[in-house]
Short mmCIF file of N, CA, C and O in Angstrom, two decimals:
data_model
loop_
_atom_site.label_atom_id
_atom_site.label_comp_id
_atom_site.label_asym_id
_atom_site.label_seq_id
_atom_site.Cartn_x
_atom_site.Cartn_y
_atom_site.Cartn_z
N MET A 227 3.33 -13.36 -10.47
CA MET A 227 2.16 -13.13 -9.65
C MET A 227 1.41 -11.92 -10.18
O MET A 227 2.00 -10.92 -10.54
N SER A 228 0.11 -12.02 -10.22
CA SER A 228 -0.73 -10.92 -10.69
C SER A 228 -0.70 -9.77 -9.69
O SER A 228 -0.60 -9.97 -8.50
N GLU A 229 -0.78 -8.55 -10.20
CA GLU A 229 -0.80 -7.39 -9.31
C GLU A 229 -2.07 -7.36 -8.47
O GLU A 229 -2.07 -6.91 -7.35
N TRP A 230 -3.19 -7.79 -9.05
CA TRP A 230 -4.48 -7.82 -8.35
C TRP A 230 -4.90 -9.28 -8.26
O TRP A 230 -5.29 -9.86 -9.24
N THR A 231 -4.82 -9.86 -7.11
CA THR A 231 -5.31 -11.22 -6.94
C THR A 231 -6.62 -11.18 -6.18
O THR A 231 -6.85 -10.27 -5.38
N GLU A 232 -7.46 -12.15 -6.43
CA GLU A 232 -8.76 -12.19 -5.76
C GLU A 232 -8.55 -12.23 -4.25
O GLU A 232 -7.75 -13.01 -3.74
N GLY A 233 -9.24 -11.37 -3.54
CA GLY A 233 -9.12 -11.31 -2.09
C GLY A 233 -7.94 -10.47 -1.60
O GLY A 233 -7.75 -10.31 -0.40
N SER A 234 -7.15 -9.95 -2.53
CA SER A 234 -6.00 -9.14 -2.15
C SER A 234 -6.47 -7.82 -1.54
O SER A 234 -7.42 -7.21 -2.01
N PRO A 235 -5.77 -7.36 -0.50
CA PRO A 235 -6.12 -6.06 0.09
C PRO A 235 -5.60 -4.87 -0.71
O PRO A 235 -5.88 -3.73 -0.37
N THR A 236 -4.88 -5.12 -1.80
CA THR A 236 -4.27 -4.02 -2.55
C THR A 236 -5.25 -2.94 -2.99
O THR A 236 -5.01 -1.76 -2.72
N PRO A 237 -6.36 -3.27 -3.64
CA PRO A 237 -7.28 -2.21 -4.07
C PRO A 237 -7.82 -1.38 -2.91
O PRO A 237 -7.88 -0.15 -2.98
N ARG A 238 -8.18 -2.05 -1.81
CA ARG A 238 -8.70 -1.32 -0.63
C ARG A 238 -7.61 -0.47 0.00
O ARG A 238 -7.86 0.64 0.44
N LEU A 239 -6.40 -0.99 0.03
CA LEU A 239 -5.27 -0.25 0.60
C LEU A 239 -4.99 1.01 -0.21
O LEU A 239 -4.86 2.10 0.35
N LEU A 240 -4.92 0.88 -1.52
CA LEU A 240 -4.67 2.05 -2.37
C LEU A 240 -5.80 3.06 -2.25
O LEU A 240 -5.55 4.27 -2.19
N ALA A 241 -7.05 2.60 -2.20
CA ALA A 241 -8.19 3.51 -2.07
C ALA A 241 -8.15 4.25 -0.74
O ALA A 241 -8.42 5.45 -0.68
N ALA A 242 -7.79 3.55 0.33
CA ALA A 242 -7.70 4.19 1.66
C ALA A 242 -6.63 5.27 1.65
O ALA A 242 -6.81 6.35 2.22
N LEU A 243 -5.51 5.00 1.00
CA LEU A 243 -4.43 5.99 0.95
C LEU A 243 -4.78 7.16 0.03
O LEU A 243 -4.39 8.29 0.29
N ALA A 244 -5.54 6.89 -1.03
CA ALA A 244 -5.96 7.96 -1.94
C ALA A 244 -6.87 8.95 -1.23
O ALA A 244 -6.87 10.14 -1.54
N ALA A 245 -7.62 8.47 -0.25
CA ALA A 245 -8.53 9.33 0.50
C ALA A 245 -7.81 10.20 1.52
O ALA A 245 -8.40 11.13 2.08
N GLU A 246 -6.54 9.90 1.77
CA GLU A 246 -5.74 10.63 2.76
C GLU A 246 -4.43 11.10 2.12
O GLU A 246 -3.40 10.43 2.26
N PRO A 247 -4.43 12.23 1.42
CA PRO A 247 -3.22 12.69 0.72
C PRO A 247 -2.00 12.86 1.62
O PRO A 247 -0.87 12.70 1.16
N GLY A 248 -2.22 13.14 2.90
CA GLY A 248 -1.09 13.30 3.82
C GLY A 248 -0.56 12.00 4.37
O GLY A 248 0.43 11.98 5.09
N GLY A 249 -1.22 10.89 4.03
CA GLY A 249 -0.79 9.59 4.50
C GLY A 249 -1.57 9.13 5.72
O GLY A 249 -2.33 9.90 6.32
N VAL A 250 -1.38 7.87 6.06
CA VAL A 250 -2.07 7.25 7.19
C VAL A 250 -1.05 6.43 7.98
O VAL A 250 -0.23 5.73 7.39
N SER A 251 -1.11 6.52 9.31
CA SER A 251 -0.21 5.72 10.12
C SER A 251 -0.52 4.24 9.91
O SER A 251 -1.67 3.86 9.63
N LEU A 252 0.49 3.40 10.04
CA LEU A 252 0.30 1.98 9.79
C LEU A 252 -0.71 1.35 10.76
O LEU A 252 -1.58 0.59 10.32
N PRO A 253 -0.67 1.66 12.07
CA PRO A 253 -1.69 1.09 12.96
C PRO A 253 -3.11 1.52 12.58
O PRO A 253 -4.04 0.70 12.60
N ARG A 254 -3.29 2.75 12.21
CA ARG A 254 -4.62 3.23 11.81
C ARG A 254 -5.08 2.54 10.52
O ARG A 254 -6.24 2.19 10.37
N LEU A 255 -4.14 2.33 9.61
CA LEU A 255 -4.46 1.66 8.35
C LEU A 255 -4.89 0.21 8.62
O LEU A 255 -5.84 -0.27 8.02
N CYS A 256 -4.21 -0.46 9.53
CA CYS A 256 -4.60 -1.83 9.91
C CYS A 256 -6.03 -1.84 10.42
O CYS A 256 -6.83 -2.71 10.04
N LYS A 257 -6.35 -0.90 11.29
CA LYS A 257 -7.68 -0.86 11.87
C LYS A 257 -8.75 -0.60 10.80
O LYS A 257 -9.78 -1.25 10.77
N ARG A 258 -8.48 0.37 9.93
CA ARG A 258 -9.44 0.71 8.87
C ARG A 258 -9.70 -0.45 7.91
O ARG A 258 -10.81 -0.65 7.43
N LEU A 259 -8.65 -1.20 7.62
CA LEU A 259 -8.76 -2.27 6.64
C LEU A 259 -9.08 -3.63 7.28
O LEU A 259 -9.33 -4.60 6.57
N GLY A 260 -9.02 -3.68 8.61
CA GLY A 260 -9.27 -4.94 9.29
C GLY A 260 -8.17 -5.96 9.04
O GLY A 260 -8.44 -7.15 8.92
N LEU A 261 -6.92 -5.48 8.96
CA LEU A 261 -5.78 -6.36 8.69
C LEU A 261 -4.86 -6.43 9.90
O LEU A 261 -4.75 -5.47 10.67
N ARG A 262 -4.17 -7.54 10.04
CA ARG A 262 -3.09 -7.62 11.03
C ARG A 262 -1.89 -6.86 10.48
O ARG A 262 -1.71 -6.75 9.27
N MET A 263 -1.07 -6.36 11.38
CA MET A 263 0.11 -5.59 10.96
C MET A 263 1.01 -6.44 10.05
O MET A 263 1.54 -5.92 9.06
N SER A 264 1.18 -7.72 10.35
CA SER A 264 2.05 -8.56 9.52
C SER A 264 1.53 -8.65 8.08
O SER A 264 2.32 -8.63 7.14
N VAL A 265 0.22 -8.70 7.91
CA VAL A 265 -0.37 -8.76 6.57
C VAL A 265 -0.16 -7.44 5.85
O VAL A 265 0.22 -7.41 4.68
N LEU A 266 -0.37 -6.33 6.57
CA LEU A 266 -0.17 -5.01 5.97
C LEU A 266 1.29 -4.83 5.55
O LEU A 266 1.57 -4.37 4.44
N LEU A 267 2.22 -5.19 6.42
CA LEU A 267 3.64 -5.02 6.09
C LEU A 267 4.05 -5.87 4.89
O LEU A 267 4.83 -5.43 4.05
N ARG A 268 3.52 -7.07 4.81
CA ARG A 268 3.82 -7.93 3.66
C ARG A 268 3.29 -7.30 2.37
O ARG A 268 3.95 -7.28 1.34
N GLU A 269 2.08 -6.76 2.44
CA GLU A 269 1.48 -6.11 1.27
C GLU A 269 2.29 -4.87 0.87
O GLU A 269 2.59 -4.66 -0.31
N LEU A 270 2.66 -4.07 1.86
CA LEU A 270 3.44 -2.87 1.58
C LEU A 270 4.81 -3.19 1.02
O LEU A 270 5.36 -2.43 0.23
N ALA A 271 5.36 -4.34 1.41
CA ALA A 271 6.68 -4.72 0.92
C ALA A 271 6.68 -4.89 -0.59
O ALA A 271 7.61 -4.45 -1.27
N TRP A 272 5.62 -5.49 -1.14
CA TRP A 272 5.67 -5.72 -2.60
C TRP A 272 5.09 -4.58 -3.41
O TRP A 272 5.36 -4.47 -4.60
N ILE A 273 4.29 -3.69 -2.81
CA ILE A 273 3.77 -2.55 -3.58
C ILE A 273 4.51 -1.26 -3.26
O ILE A 273 4.24 -0.23 -3.84
N GLY A 274 5.46 -1.33 -2.34
CA GLY A 274 6.21 -0.15 -1.93
C GLY A 274 7.34 0.21 -2.87
O GLY A 274 7.54 -0.42 -3.91
N GLU A 275 8.09 1.22 -2.48
CA GLU A 275 9.20 1.71 -3.31
C GLU A 275 10.49 0.92 -3.13
O GLU A 275 11.32 0.88 -4.02
N ASP A 276 10.66 0.32 -1.97
CA ASP A 276 11.92 -0.36 -1.67
C ASP A 276 12.02 -1.69 -2.41
O ASP A 276 11.04 -2.43 -2.51
N PRO A 277 13.23 -2.03 -2.89
CA PRO A 277 13.41 -3.32 -3.55
C PRO A 277 13.39 -4.46 -2.53
O PRO A 277 13.69 -4.27 -1.36
N ILE A 278 13.02 -5.63 -3.02
CA ILE A 278 13.10 -6.85 -2.22
C ILE A 278 14.12 -7.73 -2.92
O ILE A 278 13.85 -8.25 -4.01
N GLY A 279 15.28 -7.85 -2.32
CA GLY A 279 16.37 -8.59 -2.98
C GLY A 279 16.73 -7.89 -4.27
O GLY A 279 17.02 -6.69 -4.28
N GLU A 280 16.70 -8.63 -5.36
CA GLU A 280 17.04 -8.07 -6.67
C GLU A 280 15.83 -7.55 -7.41
O GLU A 280 15.95 -7.07 -8.53
N HIS A 281 14.65 -7.63 -6.81
CA HIS A 281 13.41 -7.22 -7.47
C HIS A 281 13.00 -5.83 -7.02
O HIS A 281 12.87 -5.56 -5.82
N ALA A 282 12.79 -4.96 -7.99
CA ALA A 282 12.36 -3.59 -7.70
C ALA A 282 10.93 -3.61 -7.15
O ALA A 282 10.10 -4.41 -7.58
N GLY A 283 10.65 -2.73 -6.21
CA GLY A 283 9.29 -2.59 -5.72
C GLY A 283 8.43 -1.92 -6.78
O GLY A 283 8.94 -1.29 -7.71
N LEU A 284 7.12 -2.05 -6.65
CA LEU A 284 6.21 -1.46 -7.63
C LEU A 284 6.14 0.07 -7.51
O LEU A 284 5.75 0.75 -8.44
N GLY A 285 6.49 0.60 -6.35
CA GLY A 285 6.55 2.05 -6.19
C GLY A 285 5.20 2.73 -6.03
O GLY A 285 5.06 3.91 -6.27
N TRP A 286 4.18 1.99 -5.60
CA TRP A 286 2.85 2.57 -5.45
C TRP A 286 2.67 3.27 -4.11
O TRP A 286 1.82 4.14 -3.98
N VAL A 287 3.46 2.86 -3.12
CA VAL A 287 3.33 3.41 -1.76
C VAL A 287 4.72 3.72 -1.22
O VAL A 287 5.68 2.99 -1.47
N ARG A 288 4.82 4.82 -0.49
CA ARG A 288 6.06 5.21 0.17
C ARG A 288 5.80 5.21 1.68
O ARG A 288 4.75 5.65 2.14
N ILE A 289 6.76 4.67 2.45
CA ILE A 289 6.66 4.70 3.90
C ILE A 289 7.57 5.82 4.41
O ILE A 289 8.75 5.86 4.08
N GLU A 290 6.97 6.73 5.18
CA GLU A 290 7.72 7.84 5.77
C GLU A 290 7.73 7.66 7.28
O GLU A 290 6.79 7.13 7.85
N VAL A 291 8.81 8.12 7.91
CA VAL A 291 8.87 8.13 9.37
C VAL A 291 8.77 9.58 9.80
O VAL A 291 9.57 10.42 9.39
N ARG A 292 7.76 9.87 10.61
CA ARG A 292 7.53 11.22 11.11
C ARG A 292 7.71 11.23 12.61
O ARG A 292 7.26 10.32 13.30
N SER A 293 8.34 12.28 13.09
CA SER A 293 8.59 12.41 14.53
C SER A 293 7.81 13.57 15.11
O SER A 293 7.64 14.60 14.46
N ASP A 294 7.32 13.36 16.31
CA ASP A 294 6.68 14.44 17.06
C ASP A 294 7.01 14.22 18.53
O ASP A 294 7.85 13.39 18.87
N ALA A 295 6.34 14.93 19.42
CA ALA A 295 6.61 14.84 20.85
C ALA A 295 6.36 13.44 21.40
O ALA A 295 6.95 13.05 22.40
N ARG A 296 5.49 12.67 20.74
CA ARG A 296 5.17 11.32 21.22
C ARG A 296 6.12 10.26 20.69
O ARG A 296 6.06 9.11 21.11
N GLY A 297 6.96 10.60 19.73
CA GLY A 297 7.90 9.64 19.16
C GLY A 297 7.79 9.57 17.66
O GLY A 297 7.29 10.48 17.01
N GLU A 298 8.25 8.46 17.11
CA GLU A 298 8.23 8.27 15.66
C GLU A 298 7.03 7.44 15.24
O GLU A 298 6.63 6.51 15.94
N THR A 299 6.47 7.79 14.09
CA THR A 299 5.33 7.08 13.53
C THR A 299 5.62 6.78 12.07
O THR A 299 6.09 7.65 11.34
N ARG A 300 5.34 5.55 11.65
CA ARG A 300 5.49 5.20 10.24
C ARG A 300 4.16 5.48 9.54
O ARG A 300 3.10 5.05 9.97
N ILE A 301 4.26 6.24 8.44
CA ILE A 301 3.11 6.69 7.67
C ILE A 301 3.20 6.12 6.26
O ILE A 301 4.24 6.22 5.61
N ALA A 302 2.10 5.56 5.78
CA ALA A 302 2.03 5.09 4.38
C ALA A 302 1.42 6.21 3.54
O ALA A 302 0.40 6.78 3.91
N VAL A 303 2.07 6.52 2.43
CA VAL A 303 1.63 7.60 1.54
C VAL A 303 1.54 7.04 0.12
O VAL A 303 2.47 6.38 -0.36
N LEU A 304 0.43 7.31 -0.54
CA LEU A 304 0.26 6.89 -1.93
C LEU A 304 1.13 7.76 -2.83
O LEU A 304 1.12 8.98 -2.73
N THR A 305 1.89 7.13 -3.71
CA THR A 305 2.73 7.87 -4.66
C THR A 305 1.90 8.20 -5.90
O THR A 305 0.80 7.69 -6.09
N GLU A 306 2.43 9.04 -6.76
CA GLU A 306 1.76 9.36 -8.02
C GLU A 306 1.59 8.10 -8.86
O GLU A 306 0.58 7.90 -9.51
N ARG A 307 2.59 7.25 -8.82
CA ARG A 307 2.53 5.99 -9.55
C ARG A 307 1.39 5.11 -9.00
O ARG A 307 0.66 4.48 -9.75
N GLY A 308 1.22 5.11 -7.69
CA GLY A 308 0.13 4.37 -7.06
C GLY A 308 -1.23 4.95 -7.40
O GLY A 308 -2.20 4.22 -7.64
N ARG A 309 -1.30 6.26 -7.43
CA ARG A 309 -2.56 6.93 -7.78
C ARG A 309 -2.96 6.56 -9.23
O ARG A 309 -4.10 6.26 -9.51
N ALA A 310 -1.98 6.56 -10.12
CA ALA A 310 -2.24 6.19 -11.51
C ALA A 310 -2.69 4.74 -11.61
O ALA A 310 -3.61 4.41 -12.36
N ARG A 311 -2.07 3.87 -10.82
CA ARG A 311 -2.45 2.45 -10.84
C ARG A 311 -3.87 2.26 -10.32
O ARG A 311 -4.64 1.47 -10.87
N LEU A 312 -4.24 2.99 -9.30
CA LEU A 312 -5.58 2.91 -8.74
C LEU A 312 -6.61 3.37 -9.77
O LEU A 312 -7.66 2.76 -9.93
N GLU A 313 -6.30 4.42 -10.51
CA GLU A 313 -7.21 4.93 -11.53
C GLU A 313 -7.37 3.95 -12.69
O GLU A 313 -8.43 3.87 -13.30
N ASP A 314 -6.32 3.17 -12.98
CA ASP A 314 -6.38 2.17 -14.05
C ASP A 314 -7.32 1.03 -13.69
O ASP A 314 -7.88 0.39 -14.57
N GLY A 315 -7.47 0.74 -12.40
CA GLY A 315 -8.32 -0.35 -11.96
C GLY A 315 -7.67 -1.70 -12.17
O GLY A 315 -6.54 -1.80 -12.66
N PRO A 316 -8.37 -2.76 -11.81
CA PRO A 316 -7.80 -4.09 -11.96
C PRO A 316 -7.69 -4.50 -13.42
O PRO A 316 -8.46 -4.03 -14.25
N PRO A 317 -6.74 -5.37 -13.75
CA PRO A 317 -6.63 -5.85 -15.12
C PRO A 317 -7.83 -6.72 -15.46
O PRO A 317 -8.47 -7.27 -14.57
N PRO A 318 -8.16 -6.85 -16.74
CA PRO A 318 -9.29 -7.70 -17.11
C PRO A 318 -9.01 -9.15 -16.72
O PRO A 318 -7.86 -9.57 -16.68
N ALA A 319 -10.06 -9.87 -16.42
CA ALA A 319 -9.92 -11.28 -16.05
C ALA A 319 -9.30 -12.05 -17.22
O ALA A 319 -9.65 -11.83 -18.36
N SER A 320 -8.37 -12.93 -16.87
CA SER A 320 -7.74 -13.72 -17.95
C SER A 320 -8.70 -14.81 -18.41
O SER A 320 -9.47 -15.35 -17.63
N LYS A 321 -8.64 -15.10 -19.67
CA LYS A 321 -9.49 -16.14 -20.24
C LYS A 321 -8.67 -17.43 -20.30
O LYS A 321 -7.65 -17.47 -20.96
N THR A 322 -9.15 -18.44 -19.61
CA THR A 322 -8.42 -19.72 -19.60
C THR A 322 -9.27 -20.82 -20.15
O THR A 322 -10.44 -20.75 -20.26
#
């Protein structure tokens, strides 16, 4: 599967996280991107640091759990690897 597929939220997701060095809560990220939480979580699963089965994650985003007086919040944070990927931009269109 291509890292950048047409209509994929990946470029917008990485750009949103790049604009917030301290990270963004997952509900806020859903609202900003106009995505359902299930879509966001699926996207984060394959671009995140955690492996899926035997496949290593891409490591572009890290999910942190932060606690305060209101409880725990999951925050998405762009990694250095993700920042580098965002700067590289999408791969050139394949010629078929």
